[in-house]
Coordinates of C-alpha atoms and ligand atoms in Angstrom, one line a residue:
M1 CA -9.7 -33.2 -11.0
D2 CA -11.6 -31.0 -14.5
E3 CA -8.6 -27.8 -14.8
H4 CA -11.2 -26.2 -15.6
S5 CA -13.3 -26.2 -11.9
R6 CA -10.1 -25.8 -10.1
P7 CA -10.5 -22.8 -8.0
I8 CA -8.4 -19.9 -8.0
V9 CA -6.2 -18.4 -5.7
I10 CA -4.1 -15.2 -6.1
Q11 CA -0.8 -14.5 -4.2
K12 CA 1.3 -11.3 -3.5
Y13 CA 4.4 -12.1 -2.0
G14 CA 6.2 -8.0 -1.2
G15 CA 9.4 -7.6 -0.8
S16 CA 11.0 -8.6 2.5
S17 CA 9.2 -12.2 1.2
V18 CA 11.5 -12.7 -1.3
A19 CA 14.8 -10.8 -0.1
T20 CA 17.3 -13.7 -0.9
I21 CA 17.0 -16.9 -2.9
E22 CA 16.6 -18.4 0.4
K23 CA 13.5 -17.3 0.7
L24 CA 12.5 -17.2 -2.8
E25 CA 12.7 -20.8 -3.0
A26 CA 10.7 -21.3 0.4
I27 CA 8.1 -19.7 -1.7
A28 CA 8.8 -21.0 -4.6
D29 CA 7.9 -24.7 -1.3
R30 CA 5.1 -23.1 -0.6
V31 CA 3.2 -22.7 -3.7
V32 CA 4.2 -25.9 -5.4
R33 CA 2.3 -27.1 -2.1
R34 CA -0.9 -24.9 -2.8
Q35 CA -1.1 -26.4 -6.3
K36 CA -1.2 -29.5 -5.1
D37 CA -3.8 -29.4 -3.0
G38 CA -5.8 -28.1 -5.8
Y39 CA -5.8 -24.8 -6.9
G40 CA -5.0 -23.1 -10.0
V41 CA -2.1 -21.2 -8.1
V42 CA -1.3 -17.2 -9.3
V43 CA 1.6 -15.4 -7.7
V44 CA 2.0 -12.0 -8.0
V45 CA 6.0 -11.0 -6.8
S46 CA 7.5 -7.5 -5.7
A47 CA 11.4 -6.8 -5.9
M48 CA 13.5 -8.5 -4.0
G49 CA 14.4 -6.3 -0.6
N50 CA 14.8 -2.8 -0.9
K51 CA 15.5 -3.4 -5.1
T52 CA 13.2 -0.6 -6.1
D53 CA 15.1 2.1 -3.7
E54 CA 18.4 1.0 -5.2
L55 CA 17.5 1.3 -8.6
L56 CA 15.8 5.0 -7.9
R57 CA 19.1 6.0 -6.5
L58 CA 21.2 4.7 -9.1
A59 CA 18.8 6.9 -11.3
R60 CA 19.4 9.7 -8.9
Q61 CA 23.0 9.3 -9.3
I62 CA 22.5 10.7 -12.6
T63 CA 20.2 13.1 -12.4
P64 CA 18.4 13.9 -9.4
E65 CA 15.0 14.4 -11.7
P66 CA 14.9 11.8 -14.3
P67 CA 12.8 11.3 -17.1
A68 CA 9.5 9.2 -15.7
R69 CA 9.2 6.7 -18.5
E70 CA 12.8 5.4 -18.4
L71 CA 12.1 4.9 -14.8
D72 CA 8.8 3.3 -15.2
M73 CA 11.1 1.1 -17.6
L74 CA 13.8 0.7 -14.3
L75 CA 11.7 0.0 -11.7
S76 CA 10.0 -2.5 -13.6
T77 CA 12.9 -4.8 -13.6
G78 CA 12.9 -5.0 -10.5
E79 CA 9.7 -6.8 -10.1
R80 CA 10.7 -8.9 -13.4
T81 CA 13.4 -10.6 -11.6
T82 CA 12.1 -11.7 -8.9
M83 CA 9.3 -13.4 -11.4
A84 CA 12.0 -15.1 -14.1
L85 CA 13.9 -16.4 -10.3
L86 CA 10.9 -17.8 -8.8
S87 CA 9.5 -19.5 -11.8
I88 CA 13.0 -21.1 -11.8
A89 CA 12.9 -22.1 -8.5
I90 CA 9.2 -23.7 -9.1
Q91 CA 10.6 -25.8 -12.3
K92 CA 13.8 -26.8 -10.3
R93 CA 10.8 -28.5 -8.2
G94 CA 9.5 -30.0 -11.0
A95 CA 6.3 -28.1 -11.7
Q96 CA 5.4 -26.2 -13.9
S97 CA 5.2 -22.5 -14.3
I98 CA 5.4 -19.3 -16.8
S99 CA 6.6 -15.7 -15.5
F100 CA 4.8 -12.8 -17.6
T101 CA 5.0 -9.0 -17.3
G102 CA 2.3 -6.8 -16.5
S103 CA 1.9 -5.8 -20.5
Q104 CA 1.9 -10.0 -21.1
S105 CA -0.7 -10.8 -18.2
G106 CA -2.7 -8.1 -19.8
I107 CA -2.6 -5.0 -17.2
I108 CA -3.7 -1.9 -19.4
T109 CA -2.8 1.4 -17.3
T110 CA -3.5 4.6 -17.4
D111 CA -0.3 7.0 -19.0
S112 CA 1.0 8.7 -16.0
H113 CA 4.3 7.7 -15.0
S114 CA 5.5 6.8 -11.9
H115 CA 1.4 6.5 -10.5
A116 CA -0.8 4.7 -13.1
R117 CA -3.6 3.6 -12.7
I118 CA -5.8 0.1 -14.2
I119 CA -7.8 1.0 -16.6
S120 CA -8.6 -2.8 -17.8
V121 CA -7.3 -6.1 -17.3
R122 CA -7.3 -9.2 -20.1
P123 CA -5.6 -12.2 -18.7
Y124 CA -6.0 -14.0 -21.1
R125 CA -2.0 -15.7 -21.6
I126 CA -2.5 -16.2 -18.0
Q127 CA -6.0 -17.8 -18.3
D128 CA -4.7 -20.5 -21.3
E129 CA -1.3 -21.3 -19.1
L130 CA -3.8 -21.8 -15.5
E131 CA -5.7 -24.4 -18.2
R132 CA -2.2 -26.0 -19.0
N133 CA -2.3 -26.6 -15.2
K134 CA 1.0 -24.0 -15.0
I135 CA 1.7 -22.4 -11.9
V136 CA 1.9 -18.6 -12.9
I137 CA 4.0 -15.6 -11.3
V138 CA 3.7 -12.3 -12.6
A139 CA 5.9 -9.5 -12.0
G140 CA 3.5 -6.8 -9.6
F141 CA 3.4 -3.2 -9.6
Q142 CA 3.7 -2.5 -13.6
G143 CA 1.4 -2.2 -16.8
T144 CA 1.0 -1.0 -20.0
S145 CA -0.3 1.9 -21.8
Y146 CA -3.1 2.5 -23.8
K147 CA 0.6 3.9 -26.1
N148 CA 1.6 0.3 -25.4
E149 CA 4.1 1.7 -22.9
I150 CA 5.8 0.8 -19.9
T151 CA 4.1 2.1 -16.8
T152 CA 4.2 1.4 -13.0
L153 CA 1.4 1.9 -10.0
G154 CA 3.4 3.9 -7.2
R155 CA 4.9 2.0 -4.1
G156 CA 3.5 -0.4 -3.1
G157 CA 1.7 -0.9 -5.9
S158 CA 2.0 -4.9 -6.5
D159 CA -0.5 -5.2 -3.9
M160 CA -2.9 -4.1 -6.7
T161 CA -2.0 -5.9 -8.7
A162 CA -2.9 -8.6 -6.9
I163 CA -6.3 -7.6 -5.9
A164 CA -6.5 -6.8 -10.4
L165 CA -6.4 -10.2 -11.3
A166 CA -8.6 -11.5 -8.2
G167 CA -11.2 -9.8 -9.9
A168 CA -10.7 -10.0 -13.4
L169 CA -9.7 -14.3 -12.9
S170 CA -13.0 -14.5 -10.2
A171 CA -10.3 -16.0 -7.6
E172 CA -11.5 -17.9 -5.0
S173 CA -8.8 -15.8 -2.6
C174 CA -6.1 -13.1 -2.6
E175 CA -3.3 -13.2 -0.4
I176 CA -1.6 -10.7 0.5
Y177 CA 1.5 -12.3 2.4
S178 CA 4.5 -9.7 4.2
D179 CA 6.5 -10.0 7.4
V180 CA 3.7 -9.1 9.4
D181 CA 0.9 -11.7 10.4
G182 CA -2.1 -9.5 9.8
V183 CA -3.8 -6.1 10.2
Y184 CA -2.7 -4.8 13.9
T185 CA -4.6 -2.5 15.8
A186 CA -0.9 -0.1 15.2
D187 CA 2.2 -0.5 13.2
P188 CA 4.0 -3.8 15.8
K189 CA 7.6 -3.1 14.8
V190 CA 6.1 0.7 16.6
V191 CA 4.0 -0.2 19.0
L192 CA 5.4 -3.4 20.8
D193 CA 1.9 -4.8 22.3
A194 CA 0.2 -3.7 18.9
Q195 CA -2.5 -6.1 19.0
K196 CA -3.5 -8.4 16.1
L197 CA -6.9 -7.8 13.9
D198 CA -8.4 -11.2 13.2
E199 CA -10.8 -9.5 10.7
L200 CA -12.3 -6.0 9.9
S201 CA -14.0 -4.0 7.3
S202 CA -12.1 -3.0 4.0
A203 CA -13.9 0.9 5.2
E204 CA -11.6 0.8 8.6
M205 CA -8.7 -0.3 6.1
I206 CA -9.1 1.8 3.4
E207 CA -9.1 4.9 6.2
M208 CA -5.6 3.2 7.7
A209 CA -4.3 2.7 4.5
Q210 CA -5.2 6.4 2.9
H211 CA -3.4 7.5 6.7
G212 CA -0.3 5.4 5.6
A213 CA -0.5 2.2 7.5
K214 CA 1.1 0.3 4.2
V215 CA 0.7 -3.3 5.1
L216 CA -2.2 -2.8 2.0
H217 CA -2.0 -0.4 -0.6
D218 CA -4.9 1.9 -0.1
E219 CA -6.5 1.6 -4.0
A220 CA -6.2 -1.9 -3.6
V221 CA -8.5 -1.9 -0.6
L222 CA -10.6 0.3 -2.4
Y223 CA -10.6 -1.8 -5.1
A224 CA -11.3 -4.9 -3.5
H225 CA -14.2 -3.0 -1.4
R226 CA -15.6 -2.2 -4.9
H227 CA -16.0 -5.5 -6.2
Q228 CA -16.5 -7.5 -3.4
I229 CA -13.5 -9.1 -3.1
A230 CA -12.3 -10.7 1.0
L231 CA -8.9 -10.0 1.3
Y232 CA -6.5 -11.7 3.3
A233 CA -3.2 -10.1 4.8
K234 CA -1.1 -12.9 6.2
K235 CA 3.0 -13.4 7.3
S236 CA 5.1 -15.3 4.4
H237 CA 7.5 -17.6 5.8
A238 CA 5.6 -19.2 9.1
E239 CA 4.5 -22.4 9.6
K240 CA 0.8 -21.0 10.8
S241 CA -0.6 -17.7 9.6
S242 CA -3.9 -17.2 10.8
G243 CA -3.9 -13.6 9.3
T244 CA -6.5 -11.0 9.3
L245 CA -9.8 -11.1 7.3
I246 CA -10.5 -8.0 5.6
R247 CA -13.7 -8.2 4.6
P248 CA -15.7 -5.9 1.9
D249 CA -18.1 -4.3 3.9
G250 CA -18.7 -1.0 5.4
W251 CA -18.2 0.2 9.3
P252 CA -19.4 -2.5 11.3
D253 CA -22.1 -2.1 12.8
Y254 CA -21.4 -2.7 16.6
A255 CA -19.2 1.0 15.5
L256 CA -22.3 2.4 14.0
K257 CA -24.8 1.5 17.3
A258 CA -22.4 2.0 19.9
A259 CA -22.7 5.5 21.9
Q260 CA -19.4 4.7 22.7
I261 CA -16.4 5.7 19.9
H262 CA -14.5 2.3 18.5
P263 CA -10.8 3.5 17.3
T264 CA -10.0 1.2 14.8
A265 CA -6.0 1.8 15.0
I266 CA -3.2 4.2 15.2
V267 CA -1.2 4.7 11.6
T268 CA 1.4 6.9 10.5
A269 CA 2.8 7.0 6.1
K270 CA 5.9 6.2 5.2
K271 CA 6.9 10.1 3.6
T272 CA 5.1 13.2 3.9
M273 CA 5.6 16.9 3.9
F274 CA 3.9 19.5 6.5
V275 CA 3.4 22.5 4.1
R276 CA 2.5 26.6 5.4
M277 CA 1.6 28.7 2.8
N278 CA 0.5 32.1 4.0
D279 CA -1.4 34.4 1.8
T280 CA -1.9 32.1 -1.0
N281 CA -4.9 31.0 -2.1
T282 CA -7.2 27.3 -1.9
A283 CA -6.2 27.2 -5.9
D284 CA -2.1 28.5 -7.0
F285 CA -1.8 25.3 -4.1
L286 CA -3.3 23.2 -5.9
D287 CA -2.0 24.1 -9.2
I288 CA 1.2 23.3 -8.0
L289 CA 0.5 19.9 -6.8
E290 CA -1.1 19.2 -10.0
H291 CA 1.9 19.3 -11.4
C292 CA 4.2 17.4 -8.8
D293 CA 3.6 13.6 -10.0
G294 CA 2.4 11.4 -7.3
A295 CA 2.0 13.7 -4.1
R296 CA -1.0 13.7 -3.1
V297 CA -3.2 15.6 0.1
M298 CA -3.8 13.5 3.3
D299 CA -5.4 16.2 5.0
M300 CA -5.6 20.3 4.1
V301 CA -7.2 23.6 5.8
A302 CA -7.3 26.3 3.6
S303 CA -8.3 29.3 5.4
N304 CA -7.8 33.5 5.2
G305 CA -4.7 33.2 6.5
G306 CA -3.2 30.6 3.9
I307 CA -3.5 26.9 3.2
D308 CA -1.9 24.4 5.8
A309 CA -1.4 20.5 4.7
L310 CA -0.2 17.2 4.9
L311 CA 0.9 15.6 1.5
D312 CA 1.6 12.0 1.6
I313 CA 5.0 12.2 -0.8
W314 CA 5.9 7.8 -0.5
N315 CA 4.9 8.5 -4.6
C316 CA 6.3 11.2 -5.3
P317 CA 9.8 10.5 -7.1
D318 CA 11.4 13.6 -6.5
E319 CA 9.9 15.6 -3.3
D320 CA 13.3 18.4 -4.3
A321 CA 10.7 18.8 -7.4
L322 CA 8.6 19.4 -5.3
K323 CA 10.1 22.0 -2.5
A324 CA 11.0 23.6 -5.3
R325 CA 7.8 24.1 -7.3
I326 CA 6.7 26.2 -3.8
D327 CA 7.4 29.9 -3.8
P328 CA 9.4 30.8 -0.8
A329 CA 8.0 33.7 -0.9
H330 CA 4.7 32.3 0.3
A331 CA 6.2 29.3 2.2
G332 CA 5.7 30.1 5.9
C333 CA 7.4 25.7 6.7
I334 CA 8.2 23.0 4.1
R335 CA 9.2 19.9 6.2
C336 CA 9.7 16.1 5.5
D337 CA 11.0 15.2 8.6
V338 CA 7.4 15.2 10.0
R339 CA 4.9 12.4 9.8
N340 CA 1.0 11.7 10.5
V341 CA 0.1 10.0 13.9
T342 CA -3.4 9.1 13.1
A343 CA -6.3 7.5 15.1
V344 CA -8.6 5.8 13.2
G345 CA -12.4 5.3 13.6
L346 CA -15.6 5.4 13.5
D347 CA -16.9 9.1 14.1
I348 CA -13.6 9.4 16.1
G349 CA -12.6 12.8 14.4
R350 CA -16.1 14.3 15.5
C351 CA -16.3 13.5 19.5
T352 CA -14.2 16.6 21.2
D353 CA -14.1 14.4 23.8
I354 CA -11.8 11.7 22.6
I355 CA -9.7 14.7 21.3
R356 CA -9.6 16.7 24.1
K357 CA -8.5 13.5 26.3
M358 CA -5.9 12.5 23.1
N359 CA -4.7 16.4 22.6
Q360 CA -3.3 15.4 26.6
A361 CA -2.0 12.6 26.3
V362 CA 0.2 14.1 23.3
S363 CA 1.2 17.4 25.5
E364 CA 2.0 15.2 28.8
L365 CA 4.8 13.6 26.8
G366 CA 6.3 16.9 26.3
V367 CA 5.7 16.6 22.7
G368 CA 5.1 19.9 19.7
V369 CA 2.5 19.6 18.1
I370 CA 3.4 21.1 14.6
A371 CA -0.6 20.6 13.3
L372 CA -3.6 18.8 14.2
F373 CA -6.4 17.9 11.5
T374 CA -9.9 16.5 11.5
Q375 CA -11.9 14.4 10.0
P376 CA -14.8 12.5 10.5
N377 CA -13.0 9.0 11.0
A378 CA -9.2 10.4 11.7
V379 CA -7.9 12.4 14.4
T380 CA -4.3 13.3 13.3
F381 CA -1.4 14.5 15.4
V382 CA 1.5 15.8 13.1
V383 CA 4.7 15.8 14.7
T384 CA 8.1 15.3 14.1
L385 CA 9.6 12.0 12.9
D386 CA 12.2 11.8 16.3
D387 CA 8.6 11.5 18.1
V388 CA 6.6 9.1 16.2
A389 CA 7.1 6.1 18.2
A390 CA 6.6 7.7 21.6
V391 CA 3.3 9.3 20.4
S392 CA 2.0 6.6 18.9
N393 CA 2.7 4.2 21.7
V394 CA 0.3 7.0 23.9
L395 CA -2.5 7.3 21.6
H396 CA -2.6 3.2 21.4
A397 CA -2.5 2.9 25.0
F398 CA -5.2 5.4 25.2
I399 CA -7.3 3.7 22.2
T400 CA -6.7 0.2 23.9
Q401 CA -7.3 0.6 27.0
Ligands
ADP1 P1 5.6 -5.7 1.5 O1 6.7 -5.4 1.4 O2 5.4 -7.0 2.3 O3 4.4 -5.2 0.5 P2 5.3 -3.6 3.6 O4 6.1 -2.6 3.8 O5 4.1 -3.0 2.8 O6 5.1 -5.4 3.3 O7 4.0 -4.4 4.4 C1 4.6 -4.7 5.5 C2 4.8 -3.4 6.9 O8 3.7 -2.6 7.3 C3 5.7 -4.2 8.0 O9 6.4 -4.9 7.9 C4 5.0 -3.5 9.7 O10 5.9 -3.1 10.3 C5 3.7 -2.0 8.3 N1 2.8 -1.6 9.0 C6 2.6 -0.4 9.3 N2 1.1 -0.7 10.3 C7 1.0 -1.9 10.2 C8 -0.2 -1.8 10.8 N3 -1.7 -1.7 10.9 N4 -0.5 -3.7 11.0 C9 0.4 -4.5 10.5 N5 1.9 -4.2 9.7 C10 1.6 -2.7 9.9
LIG2 N1 9.2 -2.8 -5.5 C1 7.8 -1.6 -5.5 C2 7.8 -0.9 -4.4 O1 8.9 -0.9 -3.5 C3 6.4 -2.1 -6.0 C4 5.6 -3.0 -4.1 O2 6.9 -3.6 -3.7 O3 4.5 -3.7 -4.2 O4 7.7 0.2 -4.3
MG3 MG1 3.4 -3.8 0.6

């Protein structure tokens, strides 16, 4: 076959898929098979297992607020270790491969350390090596700024690397492999009878990911939506995984036409902070957030009495630094032991009857709801960590009844 006409596939393997050498070798087998099927294969890898957390802990043993530049230098080594090991495993199988860092792959980013955005992708070296029939392994989660500094793309950012390369290389498909068989109606590790969705729209997935369903990275899905790229979420170590197709389109027709609401899923973010500020104006509060790298507003209400906000802090390198910046004189409450349990679905937040029924189901559990936020396509209950599983299960039972 003419090498130039081979379709390109991007496969991304997350931390749990490459956690051990045995798992990595199994991935090498699968990648080589895919190339033999006639594809140009680009593999994006994450750091092995919980390596990123381990590296973060090491830096924090030295100081609670490590300098952002050095932290990026440190964290980027996690993915580099995996890329080299996978390339070694592939070459042991007699196939040709080469590993590249984000910078060598031409991933150019802003200079915001720990949560850089991709500005452009210049994958010339990857294209050259694909033409030489090599399998290309790319270290996910990292790039280089225009100042030639190593940057990282925020937690879970290897998905972003994969989708950006899929766009730049006009790949036929972009497959994101993890330890679950696709996208479910709730986290299958929390809600045991969650159902796998065979496909869903990127509009639904964006709403889910922005409320914390990190099975796919929110910005990666947004990018896929904007660039009209189909994404697949699949299970890595499975003989066959039908997975979930995320179509690059808007809310599905059935949801728009139906008189009744069709909730999509129940989701929870990995790390959140709930803040209640008394006598604080919005501008002052936003100023605090602007100086806290990586903290994002998931929900916020500002009124004369003050501000209630739920922040997604998974990307915040230091939550204690964020707490310290919030003026204790005005803080009615700052809690990191809380999470959102969010029901996602088109128009769900505009249907008082559904909100009333969900609220009733949660109160019958005897759970104290710290806050309730509504957005047009999402209803969020803020509860303590201990209550997340019970609330997720009861809301899931309600949306799938
Ligand atoms: P990786 O490390 O491979 O990137 P992630 O941990 O980011 O994998 O994503 C996979 C995890 O996402 C699963 O282990 C699962 O517990 C969790 N998850 C949360 N919500 C969902 C959902 N709605 N569907 C599937 N998985 C989910
Ligand atoms: N290793 C990084 C993280 O743990 C990036 C990724 O896995 O996508 O967040
Ligand atoms: Mg992930």
